[in-house]
């Protein structure tokens, strides 16, 4: 193999411009990144262990405390996407052989169950079809039956477009000495969540949804109950990279005076995450929740005017960031989405995991959450419905 | 907790400019990012599963094949720093109870040993003090004794400034039916490595050293021998996120027609990684190796002219990207480094892990690898030596 042999394709950088086409990212994420966040990501980097970086990380910590509505000291961002936070939560909270209970009503619960099984947990699944939800009574009965150390629930089930109620579940978990883990990747900033008030013990999210940062970082927070279990375990977590004993030090959350080298954090990713948290804080959470509610309601009306049916019948259970539409009778959903991408440069997506073939999804999150964008999406959909022949007339 | 309560610190974005000071990153990484790579990172993002993204990932794959000098199909970038690649390699290659042999002559071998222990491997350590190296005879004897399924070696031991010889070790491993895993995080692009020719079975690196991209992505490659073991295991790897059964599909390496959603890759991070690979390919590997050799030799002379002693006596074993200096007698190394940062805005670092208190480190990597930068580093060091009183006269 010649040293030069494989590099010819790279010579000249004409490849650049064609590879970054304009795309309206109106799927379930990532969403379009506002210029202010892009600019933060292009700042010359500093060292991952410089004092100025610690200040940026401290800003991120305070920003996450705000958007999670928590006072938890053990609050930080993972060097990875939402899946890194998911694995971090399970790896640190659960030891082999322990019982865990996972609510599955879409894709995310199944992922958590798979992760917990890999580390040897005793996994119990509480299952509904996509878009289904669990009553507090059902949850309490299952907790009583399986005596889990951890109960997992998805707040924003993006595969089905469901925003699951959370009130009261934290209390049930406390009563039964179980920790409450919630996934808010797709809902953070779009639908209200109150980590402390709702007694959520572990909460995580992602950067690329309503926060509008590029993917690659993931907020996570643990309260004192979670820390007590996590830092009194018998076995080490399987991952060194995701071990909170190290990450808590890296983020200055362990009370020790010095932060030691653990891994090299994504410096530019932290720049963008801080900027995205700052934008949300400046706007205000309540304002952001209100905006998502208004724009999604506007979108629902437009979709119904097109004769489309919303997948989640209960309006109050719909996820304001990701709207799911039942696939219109007789249409091929892949054909519709391909048409929309080709003619409108717009991403909408199909289902994910168990909801594939059941839904089409429109995400209008954070920066993208505007009535003008809803109009664009509706226009593209109307055009596709008109242009794509019904495959089964 | 009021919804508005915690966000006051964020209002106004006056925090921005002070948080991104100019820093000459002349430590062991991350290094300064050239404007062309910063610009790639600030491009509006596209979806992580768009056809254009697959093209970008294919470019990255070809770029890694070139810089690794391999034809391996199973070549991709991790969504994480070098530690993610390290864990990916160990998690996928080793099953609980299997014997592994780890060469430790600085920090990285110890990290790999810790990771392998966490997943229940039977870990054997081959240890030298920082900067020591292993003869092929010593390695073969240890392989014969412990019959490992995997032997780990660090090519660029950045904590000690050693570039370990690799020739012949791959053959020893083949002879004894053992896989050869090499860490080239700190050496890639700075010192020659030939994955195929040197019979390296698994090779990984990082984005933030001589490649000059921001941290957050990590090239990795597996040859057919490694794939055979990895895809015929009895147990699933502990991590879903780092499971090569999924990552190989996400990167289009498994021969299946469709790529399925696994996790959301760091879109901007892939933009920057591709640009950094393109720059290295345009320059040419041989040219880059030559440049690092020349500039480091120039730096050695300057350091010796200052009366300083190189930590690695054997010139041919010195890592061209990271130069280690024995701490000059009587000086407090922390004081020297603090002075250099304060007065010259320049990062040099102390040791890492077992080399703390033994060395100071200067990294001139990729874009930073210029004689003018060596001059700046030498000037700053000379100033610090003159200005910082010897603590033990």
Tab-separated table of C-alpha atoms in Angstrom, chain B residues 59-218:
chain	number	residue	atom	x	y	z
B	59	UNK	CA	-14.883	10.253	3.198
B	60	UNK	CA	-13.870	9.904	6.839
B	61	UNK	CA	-13.550	6.160	6.416
B	62	UNK	CA	-11.288	6.588	3.389
B	63	UNK	CA	-9.288	9.249	5.192
B	64	UNK	CA	-8.720	6.975	8.177
B	65	UNK	CA	-7.741	4.107	5.871
B	66	UNK	CA	-5.115	6.404	4.421
B	67	UNK	CA	-3.685	7.743	7.689
B	68	UNK	CA	-3.735	4.254	9.246
B	69	UNK	CA	-2.287	2.774	6.010
B	70	UNK	CA	-4.862	0.029	5.917
B	71	UNK	CA	-7.344	-1.461	3.506
B	72	UNK	CA	-9.621	-2.651	6.315
B	73	UNK	CA	-13.267	-2.281	5.464
B	74	UNK	CA	-14.130	-2.115	9.182
B	75	UNK	CA	-12.827	1.421	9.597
B	76	UNK	CA	-14.827	4.231	11.213
B	77	UNK	CA	-14.838	7.034	13.781
B	78	UNK	CA	-16.187	6.742	17.284
B	79	UNK	CA	-18.629	9.370	18.567
B	80	UNK	CA	-16.300	10.221	21.435
B	81	UNK	CA	-12.688	10.904	22.365
B	82	UNK	CA	-9.798	8.417	22.369
B	83	UNK	CA	-11.185	6.816	25.533
B	84	UNK	CA	-14.337	5.858	23.634
B	85	UNK	CA	-12.180	4.066	21.051
B	86	UNK	CA	-10.189	2.418	23.829
B	87	UNK	CA	-13.340	1.097	25.485
B	88	UNK	CA	-14.814	0.103	22.133
B	89	UNK	CA	-11.725	-1.973	21.346
B	90	UNK	CA	-11.660	-3.752	24.705
B	91	UNK	CA	-15.435	-4.199	25.020
B	92	UNK	CA	-15.722	-5.779	21.575
B	93	UNK	CA	-12.531	-7.833	21.489
B	94	UNK	CA	-12.542	-9.380	24.966
B	95	UNK	CA	-15.059	-11.582	26.739
B	96	UNK	CA	-15.218	-12.130	30.497
B	97	UNK	CA	-12.581	-14.560	31.742
B	98	UNK	CA	-10.330	-14.230	28.707
B	99	UNK	CA	-6.640	-13.544	29.194
B	100	UNK	CA	-5.258	-10.204	28.016
B	101	UNK	CA	-1.708	-8.871	28.163
B	102	UNK	CA	-1.130	-5.143	28.586
B	103	UNK	CA	2.191	-3.365	28.127
B	104	UNK	CA	2.379	-0.519	30.644
B	105	UNK	CA	5.107	2.110	30.419
B	106	UNK	CA	3.119	5.226	31.222
B	107	UNK	CA	-0.578	5.962	31.712
B	108	UNK	CA	-2.384	4.423	28.725
B	109	UNK	CA	-1.626	0.775	29.369
B	110	UNK	CA	-2.877	1.148	32.920
B	111	UNK	CA	-6.129	2.632	31.621
B	112	UNK	CA	-6.643	-0.277	29.255
B	113	UNK	CA	-5.894	-2.710	32.081
B	114	UNK	CA	-8.507	-1.000	34.260
B	115	UNK	CA	-11.105	-1.163	31.476
B	116	UNK	CA	-10.371	-4.845	30.831
B	117	UNK	CA	-10.645	-5.639	34.546
B	118	UNK	CA	-14.038	-3.957	34.739
B	119	UNK	CA	-15.459	-6.334	32.143
B	120	UNK	CA	-14.038	-9.353	33.937
B	121	UNK	CA	-11.001	-10.123	31.795
B	122	UNK	CA	-8.018	-11.947	33.224
B	123	UNK	CA	-5.513	-9.089	33.011
B	124	UNK	CA	-1.745	-9.571	32.900
B	125	UNK	CA	0.446	-6.485	33.154
B	126	UNK	CA	3.873	-6.151	31.560
B	127	UNK	CA	5.304	-3.120	33.341
B	128	UNK	CA	8.213	-0.724	32.853
B	129	UNK	CA	8.735	2.658	34.447
B	130	UNK	CA	7.552	5.650	32.353
B	131	UNK	CA	9.648	5.936	29.224
B	132	UNK	CA	10.790	2.329	29.335
B	133	UNK	CA	10.240	0.091	26.334
B	134	UNK	CA	9.804	-3.590	25.700
B	135	UNK	CA	11.995	-5.760	23.517
B	136	UNK	CA	10.256	-8.126	21.135
B	137	UNK	CA	11.806	-10.967	23.120
B	138	UNK	CA	10.248	-9.763	26.360
B	139	UNK	CA	6.891	-9.435	24.621
B	140	UNK	CA	7.098	-12.901	23.092
B	141	UNK	CA	8.012	-14.476	26.421
B	142	UNK	CA	5.030	-12.808	28.113
B	143	UNK	CA	2.703	-13.841	25.293
B	144	UNK	CA	3.929	-17.435	25.592
B	145	UNK	CA	3.438	-17.371	29.329
B	146	UNK	CA	-0.025	-15.779	29.565
B	147	UNK	CA	-1.536	-16.969	26.263
B	148	UNK	CA	-3.614	-13.804	25.899
B	149	UNK	CA	-6.354	-13.303	23.285
B	150	UNK	CA	-5.202	-9.683	23.043
B	151	UNK	CA	-1.924	-7.812	23.493
B	152	UNK	CA	-2.057	-4.042	23.994
B	153	UNK	CA	0.751	-1.611	23.230
B	154	UNK	CA	0.872	2.202	23.170
B	155	UNK	CA	2.612	3.505	20.059
B	156	UNK	CA	2.784	7.120	21.267
B	157	UNK	CA	3.156	7.133	25.056
B	158	UNK	CA	2.424	10.824	25.529
B	159	UNK	CA	2.858	10.746	29.308
B	160	UNK	CA	6.530	9.809	28.881
B	161	UNK	CA	7.218	11.111	25.371
B	162	UNK	CA	8.072	7.676	24.025
B	163	UNK	CA	7.350	6.354	20.541
B	164	UNK	CA	7.437	2.591	20.935
B	165	UNK	CA	8.847	0.387	18.141
B	166	UNK	CA	6.114	-1.751	16.558
B	167	UNK	CA	7.923	-3.841	13.902
B	168	UNK	CA	7.774	-7.587	14.461
B	169	UNK	CA	5.265	-7.530	17.309
B	170	UNK	CA	2.309	-8.209	15.032
B	171	UNK	CA	4.092	-11.305	13.765
B	172	UNK	CA	4.716	-12.540	17.300
B	173	UNK	CA	1.023	-12.088	18.082
B	174	UNK	CA	-0.064	-14.000	14.954
B	175	UNK	CA	2.300	-16.816	15.738
B	176	UNK	CA	0.669	-17.188	19.142
B	177	UNK	CA	-2.920	-16.658	17.991
B	178	UNK	CA	-3.231	-13.373	19.830
B	179	UNK	CA	-4.674	-10.095	18.524
B	180	UNK	CA	-2.492	-6.978	18.490
B	181	UNK	CA	-4.166	-3.747	19.688
B	182	UNK	CA	-2.251	-0.477	19.330
B	183	UNK	CA	-3.003	3.001	20.707
B	184	UNK	CA	-1.826	5.683	18.299
B	185	UNK	CA	-3.744	8.628	19.794
B	186	UNK	CA	-0.686	10.818	20.362
B	187	UNK	CA	1.454	9.625	17.448
B	188	UNK	CA	-0.851	9.445	14.408
B	189	UNK	CA	0.327	11.750	11.650
B	190	UNK	CA	3.508	12.540	13.576
B	191	UNK	CA	5.321	9.180	13.497
B	192	UNK	CA	5.029	6.403	10.901
B	193	UNK	CA	2.542	3.607	11.541
B	194	UNK	CA	1.511	1.034	8.932
B	195	UNK	CA	-1.486	-0.906	10.190
B	196	UNK	CA	-1.527	-3.557	7.453
B	197	UNK	CA	2.209	-3.919	6.922
B	198	UNK	CA	2.862	-4.136	10.659
B	199	UNK	CA	0.100	-6.694	11.208
B	200	UNK	CA	-1.772	-4.545	13.703
B	201	UNK	CA	-5.209	-6.094	14.230
B	202	UNK	CA	-6.939	-3.154	15.930
B	203	UNK	CA	-5.713	0.444	15.781
B	204	UNK	CA	-7.277	3.596	17.187
B	205	UNK	CA	-6.441	7.275	17.520
B	206	UNK	CA	-7.960	10.634	18.517
B	207	UNK	CA	-8.975	13.756	16.624
B	208	UNK	CA	-7.293	16.434	18.746
B	209	UNK	CA	-3.576	15.710	18.389
B	210	UNK	CA	-1.702	15.906	15.076
B	211	UNK	CA	-5.057	15.823	13.253
B	212	UNK	CA	-5.870	19.217	14.840
B	213	UNK	CA	-9.626	18.710	14.991
B	214	UNK	CA	-11.502	19.538	18.192
B	215	UNK	CA	-11.725	16.597	20.610
B	216	UNK	CA	-14.813	14.399	20.349
B	217	UNK	CA	-14.202	11.866	17.590
B	218	UNK	CA	-11.794	8.939	17.410
